[in-house]
PDB file of C-alpha atoms and ligand atoms in Angstrom:
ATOM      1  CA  UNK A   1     -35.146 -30.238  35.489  1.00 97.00           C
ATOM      2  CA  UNK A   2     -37.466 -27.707  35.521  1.00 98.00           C
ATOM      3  CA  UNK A   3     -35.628 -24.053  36.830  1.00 98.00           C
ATOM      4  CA  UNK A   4     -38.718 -21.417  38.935  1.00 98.00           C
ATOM      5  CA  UNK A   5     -38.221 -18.045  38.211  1.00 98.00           C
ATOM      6  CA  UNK A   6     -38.627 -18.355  42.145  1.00 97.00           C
ATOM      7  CA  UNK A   7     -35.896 -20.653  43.054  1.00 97.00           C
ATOM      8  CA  UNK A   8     -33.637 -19.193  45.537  1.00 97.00           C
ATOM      9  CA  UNK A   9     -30.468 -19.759  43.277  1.00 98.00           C
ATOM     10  CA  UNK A  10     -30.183 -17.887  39.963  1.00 98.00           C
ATOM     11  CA  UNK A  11     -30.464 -19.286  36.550  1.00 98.00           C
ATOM     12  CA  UNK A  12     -27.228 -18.984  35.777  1.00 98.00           C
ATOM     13  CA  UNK A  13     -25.967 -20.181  38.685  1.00 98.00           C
ATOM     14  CA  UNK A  14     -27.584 -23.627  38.386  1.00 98.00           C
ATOM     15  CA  UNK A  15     -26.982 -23.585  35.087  1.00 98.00           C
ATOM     16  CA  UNK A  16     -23.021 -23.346  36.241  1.00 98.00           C
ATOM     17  CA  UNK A  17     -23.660 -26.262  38.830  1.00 97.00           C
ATOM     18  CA  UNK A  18     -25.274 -28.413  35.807  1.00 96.00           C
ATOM     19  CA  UNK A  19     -23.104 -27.982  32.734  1.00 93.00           C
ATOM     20  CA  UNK A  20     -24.772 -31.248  31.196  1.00 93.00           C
ATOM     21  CA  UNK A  21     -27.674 -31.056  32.964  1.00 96.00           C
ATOM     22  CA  UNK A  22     -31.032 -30.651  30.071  1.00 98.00           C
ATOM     23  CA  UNK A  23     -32.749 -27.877  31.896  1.00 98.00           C
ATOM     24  CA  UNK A  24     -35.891 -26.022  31.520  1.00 98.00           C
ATOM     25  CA  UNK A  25     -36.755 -23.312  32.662  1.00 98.00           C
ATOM     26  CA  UNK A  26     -40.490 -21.933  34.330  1.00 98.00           C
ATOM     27  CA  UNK A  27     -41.503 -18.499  33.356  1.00 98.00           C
ATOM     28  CA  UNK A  28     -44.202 -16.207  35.066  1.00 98.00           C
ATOM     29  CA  UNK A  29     -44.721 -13.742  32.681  1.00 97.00           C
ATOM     30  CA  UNK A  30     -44.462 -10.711  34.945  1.00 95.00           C
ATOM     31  CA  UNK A  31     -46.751  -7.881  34.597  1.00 94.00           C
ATOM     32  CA  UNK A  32     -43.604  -5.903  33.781  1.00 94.00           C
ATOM     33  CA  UNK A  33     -42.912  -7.217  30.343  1.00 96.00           C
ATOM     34  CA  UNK A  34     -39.566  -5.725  29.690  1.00 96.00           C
ATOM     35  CA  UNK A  35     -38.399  -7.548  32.689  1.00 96.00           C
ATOM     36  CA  UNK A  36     -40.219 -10.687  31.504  1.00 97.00           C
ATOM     37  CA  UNK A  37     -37.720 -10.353  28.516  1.00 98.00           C
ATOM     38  CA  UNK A  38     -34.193  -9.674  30.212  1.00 98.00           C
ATOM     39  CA  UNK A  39     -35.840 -13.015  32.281  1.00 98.00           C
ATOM     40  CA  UNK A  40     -35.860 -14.776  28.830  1.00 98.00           C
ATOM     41  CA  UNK A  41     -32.745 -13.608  27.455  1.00 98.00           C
ATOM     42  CA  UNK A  42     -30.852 -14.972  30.557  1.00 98.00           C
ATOM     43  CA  UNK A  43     -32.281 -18.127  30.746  1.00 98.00           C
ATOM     44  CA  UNK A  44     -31.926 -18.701  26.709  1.00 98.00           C
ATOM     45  CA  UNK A  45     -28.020 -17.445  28.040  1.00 98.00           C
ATOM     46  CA  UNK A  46     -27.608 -20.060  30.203  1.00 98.00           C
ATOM     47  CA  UNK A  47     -28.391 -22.570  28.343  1.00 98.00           C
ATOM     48  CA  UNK A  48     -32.001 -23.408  29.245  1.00 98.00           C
ATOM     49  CA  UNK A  49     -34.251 -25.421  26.747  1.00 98.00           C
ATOM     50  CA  UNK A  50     -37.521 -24.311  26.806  1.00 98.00           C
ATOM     51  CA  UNK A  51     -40.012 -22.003  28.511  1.00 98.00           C
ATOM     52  CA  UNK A  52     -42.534 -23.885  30.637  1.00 99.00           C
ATOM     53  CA  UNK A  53     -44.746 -20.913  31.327  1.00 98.00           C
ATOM     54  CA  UNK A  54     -46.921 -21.397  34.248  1.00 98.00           C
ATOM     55  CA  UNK A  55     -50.742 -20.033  33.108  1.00 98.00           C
ATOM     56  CA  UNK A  56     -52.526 -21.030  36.264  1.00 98.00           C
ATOM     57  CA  UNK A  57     -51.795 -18.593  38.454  1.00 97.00           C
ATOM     58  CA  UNK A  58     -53.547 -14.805  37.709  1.00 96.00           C
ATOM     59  CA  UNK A  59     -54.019 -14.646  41.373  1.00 95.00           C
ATOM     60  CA  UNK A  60     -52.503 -16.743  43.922  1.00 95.00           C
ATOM     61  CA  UNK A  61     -54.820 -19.185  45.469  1.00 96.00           C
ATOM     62  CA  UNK A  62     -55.785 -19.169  49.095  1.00 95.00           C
ATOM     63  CA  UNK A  63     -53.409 -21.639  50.374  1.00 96.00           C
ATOM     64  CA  UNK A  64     -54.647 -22.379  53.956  1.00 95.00           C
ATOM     65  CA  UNK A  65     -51.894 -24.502  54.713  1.00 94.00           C
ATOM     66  CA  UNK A  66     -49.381 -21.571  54.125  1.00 95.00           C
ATOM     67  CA  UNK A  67     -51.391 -19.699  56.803  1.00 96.00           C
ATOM     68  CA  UNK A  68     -51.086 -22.605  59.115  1.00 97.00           C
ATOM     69  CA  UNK A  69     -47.704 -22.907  58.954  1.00 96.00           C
ATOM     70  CA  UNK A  70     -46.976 -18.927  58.881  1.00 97.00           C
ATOM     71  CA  UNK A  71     -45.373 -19.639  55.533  1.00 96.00           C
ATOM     72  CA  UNK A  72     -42.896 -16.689  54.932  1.00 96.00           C
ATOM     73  CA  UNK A  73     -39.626 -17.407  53.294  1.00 96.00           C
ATOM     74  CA  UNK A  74     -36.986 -17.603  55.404  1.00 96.00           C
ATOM     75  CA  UNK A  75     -34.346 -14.634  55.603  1.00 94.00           C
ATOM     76  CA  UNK A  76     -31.534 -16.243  54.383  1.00 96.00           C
ATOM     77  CA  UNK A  77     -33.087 -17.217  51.630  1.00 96.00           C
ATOM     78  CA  UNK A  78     -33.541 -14.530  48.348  1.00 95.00           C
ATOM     79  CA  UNK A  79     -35.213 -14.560  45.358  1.00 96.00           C
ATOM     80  CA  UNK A  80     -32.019 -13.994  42.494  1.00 97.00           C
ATOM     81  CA  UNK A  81     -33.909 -13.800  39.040  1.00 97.00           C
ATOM     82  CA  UNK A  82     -36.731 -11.207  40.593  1.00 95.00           C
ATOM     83  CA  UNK A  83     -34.129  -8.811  41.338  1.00 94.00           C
ATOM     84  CA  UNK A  84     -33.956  -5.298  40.172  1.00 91.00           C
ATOM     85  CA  UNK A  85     -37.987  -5.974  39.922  1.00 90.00           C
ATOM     86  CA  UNK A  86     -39.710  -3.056  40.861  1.00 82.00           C
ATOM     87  CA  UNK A  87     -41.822  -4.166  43.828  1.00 78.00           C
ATOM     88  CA  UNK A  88     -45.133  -2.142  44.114  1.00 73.00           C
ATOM     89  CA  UNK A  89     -45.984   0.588  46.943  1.00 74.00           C
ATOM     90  CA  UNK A  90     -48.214  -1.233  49.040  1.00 79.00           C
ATOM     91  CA  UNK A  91     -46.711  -4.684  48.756  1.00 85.00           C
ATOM     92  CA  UNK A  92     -49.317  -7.870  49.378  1.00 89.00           C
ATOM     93  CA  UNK A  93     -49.167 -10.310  51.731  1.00 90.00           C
ATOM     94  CA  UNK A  94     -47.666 -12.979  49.303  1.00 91.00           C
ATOM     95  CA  UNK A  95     -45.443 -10.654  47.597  1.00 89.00           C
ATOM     96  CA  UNK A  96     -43.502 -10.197  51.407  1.00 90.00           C
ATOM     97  CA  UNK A  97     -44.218 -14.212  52.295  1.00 92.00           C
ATOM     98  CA  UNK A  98     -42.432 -15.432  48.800  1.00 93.00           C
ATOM     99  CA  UNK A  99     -39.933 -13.141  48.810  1.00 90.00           C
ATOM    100  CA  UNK A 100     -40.102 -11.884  44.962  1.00 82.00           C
ATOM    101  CA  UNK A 101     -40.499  -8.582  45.931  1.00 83.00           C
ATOM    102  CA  UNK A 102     -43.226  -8.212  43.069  1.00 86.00           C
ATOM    103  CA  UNK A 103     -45.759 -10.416  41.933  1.00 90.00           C
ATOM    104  CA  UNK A 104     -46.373 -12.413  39.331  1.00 92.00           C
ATOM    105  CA  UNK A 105     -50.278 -12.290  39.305  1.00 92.00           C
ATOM    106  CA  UNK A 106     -51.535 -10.593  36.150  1.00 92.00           C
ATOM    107  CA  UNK A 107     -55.706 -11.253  35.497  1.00 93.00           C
ATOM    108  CA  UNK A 108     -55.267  -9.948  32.131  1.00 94.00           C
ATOM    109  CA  UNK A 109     -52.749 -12.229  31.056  1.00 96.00           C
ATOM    110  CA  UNK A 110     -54.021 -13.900  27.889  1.00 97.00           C
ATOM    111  CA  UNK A 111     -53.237 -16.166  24.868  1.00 98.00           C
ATOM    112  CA  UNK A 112     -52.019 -12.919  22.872  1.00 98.00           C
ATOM    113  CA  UNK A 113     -49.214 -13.031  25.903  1.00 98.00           C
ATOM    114  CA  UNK A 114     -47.836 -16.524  24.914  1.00 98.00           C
ATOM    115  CA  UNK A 115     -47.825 -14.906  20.771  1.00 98.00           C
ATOM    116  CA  UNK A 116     -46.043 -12.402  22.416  1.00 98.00           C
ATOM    117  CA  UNK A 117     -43.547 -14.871  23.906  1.00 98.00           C
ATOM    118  CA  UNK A 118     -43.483 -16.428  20.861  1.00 98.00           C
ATOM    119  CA  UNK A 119     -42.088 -13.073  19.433  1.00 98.00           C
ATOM    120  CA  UNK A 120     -39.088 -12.842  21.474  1.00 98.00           C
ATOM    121  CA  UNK A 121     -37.679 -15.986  21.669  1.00 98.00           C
ATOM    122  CA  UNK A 122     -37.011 -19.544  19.774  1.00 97.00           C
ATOM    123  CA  UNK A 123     -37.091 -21.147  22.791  1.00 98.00           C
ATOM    124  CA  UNK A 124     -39.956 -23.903  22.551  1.00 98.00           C
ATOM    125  CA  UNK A 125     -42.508 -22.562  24.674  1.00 98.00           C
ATOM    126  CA  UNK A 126     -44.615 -25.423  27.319  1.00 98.00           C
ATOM    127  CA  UNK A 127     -47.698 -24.197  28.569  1.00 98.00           C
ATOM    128  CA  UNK A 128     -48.065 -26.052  32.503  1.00 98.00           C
ATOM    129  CA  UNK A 129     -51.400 -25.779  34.552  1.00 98.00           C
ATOM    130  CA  UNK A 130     -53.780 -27.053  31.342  1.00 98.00           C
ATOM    131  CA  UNK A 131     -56.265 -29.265  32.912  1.00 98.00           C
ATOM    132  CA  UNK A 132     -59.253 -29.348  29.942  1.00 98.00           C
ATOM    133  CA  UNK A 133     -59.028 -30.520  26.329  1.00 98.00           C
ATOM    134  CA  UNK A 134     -60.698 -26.916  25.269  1.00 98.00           C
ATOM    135  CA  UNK A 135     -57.468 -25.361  26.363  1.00 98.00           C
ATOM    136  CA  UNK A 136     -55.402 -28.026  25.048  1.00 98.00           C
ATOM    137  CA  UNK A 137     -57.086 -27.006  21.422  1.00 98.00           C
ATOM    138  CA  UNK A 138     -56.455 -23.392  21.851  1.00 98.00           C
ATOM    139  CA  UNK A 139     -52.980 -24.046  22.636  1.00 98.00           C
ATOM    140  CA  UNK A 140     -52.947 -25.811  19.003  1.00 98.00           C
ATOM    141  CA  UNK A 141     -53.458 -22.400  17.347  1.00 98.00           C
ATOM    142  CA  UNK A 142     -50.547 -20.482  19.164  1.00 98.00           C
ATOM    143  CA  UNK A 143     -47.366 -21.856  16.977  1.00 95.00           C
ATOM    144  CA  UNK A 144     -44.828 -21.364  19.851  1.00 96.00           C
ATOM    145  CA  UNK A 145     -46.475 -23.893  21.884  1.00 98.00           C
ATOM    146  CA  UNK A 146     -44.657 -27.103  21.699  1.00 98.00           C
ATOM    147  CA  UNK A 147     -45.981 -29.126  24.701  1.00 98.00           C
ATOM    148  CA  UNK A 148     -48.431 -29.217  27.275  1.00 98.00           C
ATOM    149  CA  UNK A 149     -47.747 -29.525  31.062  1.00 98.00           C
ATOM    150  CA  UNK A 150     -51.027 -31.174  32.645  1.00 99.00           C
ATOM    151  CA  UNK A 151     -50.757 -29.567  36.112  1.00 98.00           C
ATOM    152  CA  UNK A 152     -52.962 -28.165  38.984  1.00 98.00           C
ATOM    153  CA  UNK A 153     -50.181 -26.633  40.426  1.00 98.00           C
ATOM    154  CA  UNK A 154     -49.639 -29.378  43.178  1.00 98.00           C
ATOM    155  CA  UNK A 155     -53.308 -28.388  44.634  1.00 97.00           C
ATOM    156  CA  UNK A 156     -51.549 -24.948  45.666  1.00 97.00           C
ATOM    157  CA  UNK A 157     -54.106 -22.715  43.317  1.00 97.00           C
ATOM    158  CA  UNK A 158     -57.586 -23.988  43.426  1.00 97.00           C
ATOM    159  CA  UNK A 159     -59.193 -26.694  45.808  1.00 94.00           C
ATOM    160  CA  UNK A 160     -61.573 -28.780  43.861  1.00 95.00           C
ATOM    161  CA  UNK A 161     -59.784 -28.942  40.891  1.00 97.00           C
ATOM    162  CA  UNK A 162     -59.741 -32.396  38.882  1.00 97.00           C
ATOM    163  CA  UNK A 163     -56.280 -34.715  39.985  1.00 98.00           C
ATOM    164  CA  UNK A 164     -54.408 -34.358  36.371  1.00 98.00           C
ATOM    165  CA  UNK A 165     -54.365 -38.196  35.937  1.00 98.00           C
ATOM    166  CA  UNK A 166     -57.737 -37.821  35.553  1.00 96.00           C
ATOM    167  CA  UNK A 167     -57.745 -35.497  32.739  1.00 98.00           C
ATOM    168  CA  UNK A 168     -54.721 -36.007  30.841  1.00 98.00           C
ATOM    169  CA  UNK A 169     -56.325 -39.062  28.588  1.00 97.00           C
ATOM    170  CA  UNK A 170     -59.012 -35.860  27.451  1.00 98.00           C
ATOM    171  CA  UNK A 171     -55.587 -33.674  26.829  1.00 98.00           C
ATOM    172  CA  UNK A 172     -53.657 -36.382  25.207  1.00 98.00           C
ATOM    173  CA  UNK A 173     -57.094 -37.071  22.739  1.00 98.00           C
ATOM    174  CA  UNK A 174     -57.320 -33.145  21.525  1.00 98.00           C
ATOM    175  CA  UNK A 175     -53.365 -32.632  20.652  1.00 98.00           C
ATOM    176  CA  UNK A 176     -52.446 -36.079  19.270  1.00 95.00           C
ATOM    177  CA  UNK A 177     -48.994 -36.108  18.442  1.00 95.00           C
ATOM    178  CA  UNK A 178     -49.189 -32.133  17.517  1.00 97.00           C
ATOM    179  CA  UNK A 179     -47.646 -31.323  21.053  1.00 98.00           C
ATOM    180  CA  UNK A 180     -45.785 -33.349  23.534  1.00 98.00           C
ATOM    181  CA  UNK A 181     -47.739 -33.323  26.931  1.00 98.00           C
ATOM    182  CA  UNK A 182     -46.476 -33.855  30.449  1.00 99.00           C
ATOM    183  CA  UNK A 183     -47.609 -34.347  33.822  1.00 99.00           C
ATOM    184  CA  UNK A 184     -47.112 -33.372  37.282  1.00 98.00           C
ATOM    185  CA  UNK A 185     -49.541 -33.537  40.246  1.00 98.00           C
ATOM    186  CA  UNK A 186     -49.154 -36.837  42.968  1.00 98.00           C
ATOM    187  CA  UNK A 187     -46.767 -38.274  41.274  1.00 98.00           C
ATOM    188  CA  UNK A 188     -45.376 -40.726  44.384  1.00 98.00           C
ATOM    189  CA  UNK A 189     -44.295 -44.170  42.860  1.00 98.00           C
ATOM    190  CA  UNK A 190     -42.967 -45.972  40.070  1.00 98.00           C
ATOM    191  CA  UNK A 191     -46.858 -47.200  39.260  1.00 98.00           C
ATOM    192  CA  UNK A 192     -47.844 -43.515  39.226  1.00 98.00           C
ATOM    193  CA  UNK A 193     -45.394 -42.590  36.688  1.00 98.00           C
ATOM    194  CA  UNK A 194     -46.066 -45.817  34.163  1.00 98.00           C
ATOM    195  CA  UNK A 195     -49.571 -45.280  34.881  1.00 98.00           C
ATOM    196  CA  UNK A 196     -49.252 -41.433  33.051  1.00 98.00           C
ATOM    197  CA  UNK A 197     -47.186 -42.788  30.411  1.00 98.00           C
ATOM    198  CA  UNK A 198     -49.648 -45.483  29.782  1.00 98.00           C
ATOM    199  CA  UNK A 199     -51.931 -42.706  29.693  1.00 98.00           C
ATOM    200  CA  UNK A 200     -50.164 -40.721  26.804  1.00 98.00           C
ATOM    201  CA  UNK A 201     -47.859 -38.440  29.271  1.00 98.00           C
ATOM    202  CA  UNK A 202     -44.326 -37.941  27.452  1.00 98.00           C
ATOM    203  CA  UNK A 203     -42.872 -37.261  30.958  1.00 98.00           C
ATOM    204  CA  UNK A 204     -43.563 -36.330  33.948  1.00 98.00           C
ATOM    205  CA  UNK A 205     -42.256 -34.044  36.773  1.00 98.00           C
ATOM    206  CA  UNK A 206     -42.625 -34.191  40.734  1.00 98.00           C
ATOM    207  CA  UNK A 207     -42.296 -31.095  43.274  1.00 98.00           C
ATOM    208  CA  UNK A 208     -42.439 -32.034  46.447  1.00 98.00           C
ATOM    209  CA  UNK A 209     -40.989 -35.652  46.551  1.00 98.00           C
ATOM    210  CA  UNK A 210     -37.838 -33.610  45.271  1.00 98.00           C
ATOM    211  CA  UNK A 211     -38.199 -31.229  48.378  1.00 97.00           C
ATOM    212  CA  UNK A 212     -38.594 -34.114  50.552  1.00 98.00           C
ATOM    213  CA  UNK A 213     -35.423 -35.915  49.631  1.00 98.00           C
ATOM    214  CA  UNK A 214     -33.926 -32.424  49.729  1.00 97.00           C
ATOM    215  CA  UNK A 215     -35.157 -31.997  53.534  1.00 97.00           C
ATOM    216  CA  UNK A 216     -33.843 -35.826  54.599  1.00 98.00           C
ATOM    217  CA  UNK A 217     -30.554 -35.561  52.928  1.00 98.00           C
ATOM    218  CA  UNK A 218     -30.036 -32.790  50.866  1.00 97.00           C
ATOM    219  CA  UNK A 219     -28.711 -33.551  47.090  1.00 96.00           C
ATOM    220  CA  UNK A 220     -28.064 -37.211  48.065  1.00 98.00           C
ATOM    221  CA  UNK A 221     -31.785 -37.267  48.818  1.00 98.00           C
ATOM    222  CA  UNK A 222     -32.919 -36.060  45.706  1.00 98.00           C
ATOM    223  CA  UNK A 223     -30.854 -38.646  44.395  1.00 98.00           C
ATOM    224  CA  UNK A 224     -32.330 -41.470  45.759  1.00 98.00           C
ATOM    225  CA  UNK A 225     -35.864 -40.461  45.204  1.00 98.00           C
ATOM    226  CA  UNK A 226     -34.891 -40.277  42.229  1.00 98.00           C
ATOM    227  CA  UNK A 227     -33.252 -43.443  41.983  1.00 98.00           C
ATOM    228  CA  UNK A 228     -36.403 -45.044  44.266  1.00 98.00           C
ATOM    229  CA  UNK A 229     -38.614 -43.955  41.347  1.00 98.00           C
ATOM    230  CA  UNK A 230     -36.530 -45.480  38.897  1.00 98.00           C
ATOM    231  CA  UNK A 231     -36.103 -48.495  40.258  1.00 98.00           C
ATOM    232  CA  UNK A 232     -39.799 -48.361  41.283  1.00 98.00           C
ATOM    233  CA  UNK A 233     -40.665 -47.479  37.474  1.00 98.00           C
ATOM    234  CA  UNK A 234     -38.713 -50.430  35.814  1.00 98.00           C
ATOM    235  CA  UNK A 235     -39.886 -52.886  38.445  1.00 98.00           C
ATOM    236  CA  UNK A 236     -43.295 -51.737  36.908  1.00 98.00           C
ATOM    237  CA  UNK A 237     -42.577 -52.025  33.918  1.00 98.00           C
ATOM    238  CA  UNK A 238     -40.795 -55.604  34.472  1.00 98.00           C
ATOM    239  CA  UNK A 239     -44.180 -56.919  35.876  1.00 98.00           C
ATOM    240  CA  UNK A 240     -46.518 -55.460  33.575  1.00 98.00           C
ATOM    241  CA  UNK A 241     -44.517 -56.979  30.507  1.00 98.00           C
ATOM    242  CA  UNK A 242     -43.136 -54.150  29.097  1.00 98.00           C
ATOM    243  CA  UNK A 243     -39.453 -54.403  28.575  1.00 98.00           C
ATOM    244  CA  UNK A 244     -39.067 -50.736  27.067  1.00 98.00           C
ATOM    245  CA  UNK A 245     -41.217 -47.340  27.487  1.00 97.00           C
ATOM    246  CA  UNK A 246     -42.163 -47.771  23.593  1.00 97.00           C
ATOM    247  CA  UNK A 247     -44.403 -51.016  24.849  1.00 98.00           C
ATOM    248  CA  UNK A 248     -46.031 -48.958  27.594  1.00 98.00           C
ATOM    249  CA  UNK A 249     -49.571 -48.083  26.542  1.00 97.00           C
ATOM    250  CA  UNK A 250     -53.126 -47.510  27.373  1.00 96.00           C
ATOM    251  CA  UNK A 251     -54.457 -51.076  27.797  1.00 95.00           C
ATOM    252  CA  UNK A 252     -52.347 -51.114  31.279  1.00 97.00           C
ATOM    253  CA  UNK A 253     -54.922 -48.756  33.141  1.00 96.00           C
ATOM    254  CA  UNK A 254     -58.575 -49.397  33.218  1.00 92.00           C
ATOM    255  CA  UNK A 255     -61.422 -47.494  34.907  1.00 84.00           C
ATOM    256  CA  UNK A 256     -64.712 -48.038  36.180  1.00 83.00           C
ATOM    257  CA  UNK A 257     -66.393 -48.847  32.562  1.00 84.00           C
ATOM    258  CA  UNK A 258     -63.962 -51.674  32.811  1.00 87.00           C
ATOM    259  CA  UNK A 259     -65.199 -53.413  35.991  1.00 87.00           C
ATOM    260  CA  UNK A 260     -68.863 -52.791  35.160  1.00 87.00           C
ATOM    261  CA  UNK A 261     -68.799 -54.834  32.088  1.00 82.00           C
ATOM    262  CA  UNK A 262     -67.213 -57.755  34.159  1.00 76.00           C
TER     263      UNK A 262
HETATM  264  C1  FMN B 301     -43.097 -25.502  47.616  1.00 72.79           C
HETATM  265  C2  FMN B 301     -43.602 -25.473  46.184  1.00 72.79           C
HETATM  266  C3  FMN B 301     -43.230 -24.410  45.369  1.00 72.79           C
HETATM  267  C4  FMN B 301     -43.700 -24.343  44.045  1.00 72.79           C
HETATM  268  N1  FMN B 301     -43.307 -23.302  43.253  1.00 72.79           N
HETATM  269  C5  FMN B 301     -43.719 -23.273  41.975  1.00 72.79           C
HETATM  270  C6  FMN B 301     -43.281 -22.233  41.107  1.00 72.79           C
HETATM  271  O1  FMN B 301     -42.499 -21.364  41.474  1.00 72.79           O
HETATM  272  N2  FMN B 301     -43.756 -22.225  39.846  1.00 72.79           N
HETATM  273  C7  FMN B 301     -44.612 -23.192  39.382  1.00 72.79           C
HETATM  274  O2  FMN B 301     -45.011 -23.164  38.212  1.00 72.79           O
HETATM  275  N3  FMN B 301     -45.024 -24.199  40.180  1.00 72.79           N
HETATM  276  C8  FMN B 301     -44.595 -24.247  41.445  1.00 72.79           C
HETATM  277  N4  FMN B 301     -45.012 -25.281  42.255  1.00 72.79           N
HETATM  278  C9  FMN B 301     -45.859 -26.349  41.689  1.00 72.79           C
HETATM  279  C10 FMN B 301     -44.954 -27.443  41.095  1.00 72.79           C
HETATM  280  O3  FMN B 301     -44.254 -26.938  39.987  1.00 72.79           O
HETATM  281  C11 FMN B 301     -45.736 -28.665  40.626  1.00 72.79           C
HETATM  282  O4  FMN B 301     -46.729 -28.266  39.693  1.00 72.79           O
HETATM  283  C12 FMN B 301     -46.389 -29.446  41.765  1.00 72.79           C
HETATM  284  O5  FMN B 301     -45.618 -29.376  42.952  1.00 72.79           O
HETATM  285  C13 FMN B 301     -46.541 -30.897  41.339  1.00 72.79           C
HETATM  286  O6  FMN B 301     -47.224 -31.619  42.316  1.00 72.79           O
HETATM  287  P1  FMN B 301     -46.498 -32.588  43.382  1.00 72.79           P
HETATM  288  O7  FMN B 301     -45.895 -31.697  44.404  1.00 72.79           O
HETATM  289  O8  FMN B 301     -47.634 -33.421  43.876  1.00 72.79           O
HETATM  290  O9  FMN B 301     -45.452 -33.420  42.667  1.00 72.79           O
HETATM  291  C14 FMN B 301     -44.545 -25.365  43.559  1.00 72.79           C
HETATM  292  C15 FMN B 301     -44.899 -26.451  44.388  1.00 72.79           C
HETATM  293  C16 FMN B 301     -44.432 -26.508  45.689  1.00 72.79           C
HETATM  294  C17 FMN B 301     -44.818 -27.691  46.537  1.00 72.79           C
HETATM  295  C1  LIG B 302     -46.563 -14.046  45.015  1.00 72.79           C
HETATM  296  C2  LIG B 302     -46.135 -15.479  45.090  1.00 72.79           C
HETATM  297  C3  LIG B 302     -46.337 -16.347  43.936  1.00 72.79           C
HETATM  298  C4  LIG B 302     -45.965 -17.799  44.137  1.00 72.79           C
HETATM  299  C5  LIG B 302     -44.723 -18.170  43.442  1.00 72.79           C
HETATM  300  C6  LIG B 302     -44.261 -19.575  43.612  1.00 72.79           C
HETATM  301  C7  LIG B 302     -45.280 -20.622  43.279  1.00 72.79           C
HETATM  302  O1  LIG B 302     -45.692 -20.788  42.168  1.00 72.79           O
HETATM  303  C8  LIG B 302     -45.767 -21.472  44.355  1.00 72.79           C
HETATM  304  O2  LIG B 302     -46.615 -22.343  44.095  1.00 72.79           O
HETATM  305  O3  LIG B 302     -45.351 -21.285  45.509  1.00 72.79           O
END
């Protein structure tokens, strides 16, 4: 499980709820570094096992459905690991919608942030929003980078962007086996996930099907989305002759070059 620096519990309290559990967890670098770094030291604390540090957000994108839906999160709800964050005189819009207090958005955050990051901690560092293989190289020369997250941010940041099944055979081709690379983005069924395996994906991660199951039945619902995409995934897997993940591979999806030569 991947932990938000913007989840309405505290690290260490879900770490306390998930002795076991292998947890990650996902770190905006704040524009205040030093409080970036207490953010790190409690999460390497409690137990967390790598850094997934979200790099596609230096502004937050215009999300037109928040505005719809007068998005604001609701009072009863806080945001734990943000604070004791100095929030900033005139706060924005989003800062007062998601609750943080302060934002997250820096425009000047750049790769000699993640070396920096690299300097303070041994957690593994996973770099989530790469969409293009020229980023995937760069990440190659910054030694705390251990994996690759292939995410558009669930479509919240930028309309237009490219759906990450798309890209992630480009991704998998420039890192090889040098980094581990995951997925999120759409990820709905059992086929989805064995597709993104098939397509060199280690793992990968949903958002909002866990929010769903958490709106229909709370941590029983997670549960059995879970368990859905399981049972989904092996049925997949059963019919596609593969009778372990190892046996997954590329010759399982095929494009439009495929068809045309038919
Ligand atoms: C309500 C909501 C809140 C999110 N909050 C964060 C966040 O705090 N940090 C982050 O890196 N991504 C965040 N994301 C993006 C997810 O981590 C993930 O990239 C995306 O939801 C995956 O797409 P999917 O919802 O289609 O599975 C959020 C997504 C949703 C829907
Ligand atoms: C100022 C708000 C930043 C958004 C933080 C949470 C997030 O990443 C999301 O997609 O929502």
């Amino acid at each position: 499980m991947i932990v938000s620096t913007y989840g309405t519990t505290s690290i260490e309290d879900i770490s306390t709820a998930s002795p076991g559990g292998l947890k990650w967890f996902q770190l905006y670098i704040m524009p205040d570094r030093q409080f970036t770094q207490r953010l790190v030291q409690r999460a390497e604390t409690a137990g967390y096992k790598a850094l997934v540090v979200t790099v596609d957000l230096p502004v937050v994108g215009k999300r037109y459905p928040d505005l719809t839906n007068r998005f604001q999160l609701p009072p009863h709800l806080s945001v734990p690991n943000l604070q004791g964050l100095e929030s900033s005189a005139s706060q924005s819009k989003d800062e007062r919608d998601y609750g943080g207090g302060a934002s997250p958005e820096d425009p000047a955050l750049s790769w000699k942030d993640i070396d920096w990051l690299s300097s303070i901690t041994n957690l593994p560092i996973i770099l989530k929003g790469i969409l293009t293989a020229e980023d995937a190289g760069i990440a190659l020369d910054h030694p705390g980078v251990k994996g690759i997250l292939v995410s558009n941010h669930g479509g919240r940041q930028l309309d237009g962007v490219p759906a990450t099944i798309e890209v992630l055979p480009e991704i998998v081709a420039a890192v090889g086996e040098r980094l581990e690379v995951y997925l999120d983005g759409g990820v709905r069924t059992g086929t989805d996930v064995l597709k993104a395996l098939a397509l060199g994906a280690r793992a990968v991660f949903v958002g909002r099907p866990a929010i769903w199951g958490l709106a229909y039945n709370g941590e029983d619902g997670v549960a059995e989305v879970m368990t859905i995409l399981r049972s989904e995934l092996d049925l997949a897997m059963t019919l596609s002759g593969c009778r372990s993940l190892a046996e997954i591979n590329r010759s399982l999806v095929v494009g439009e070059e495929y068809y045309s030569k038919l």
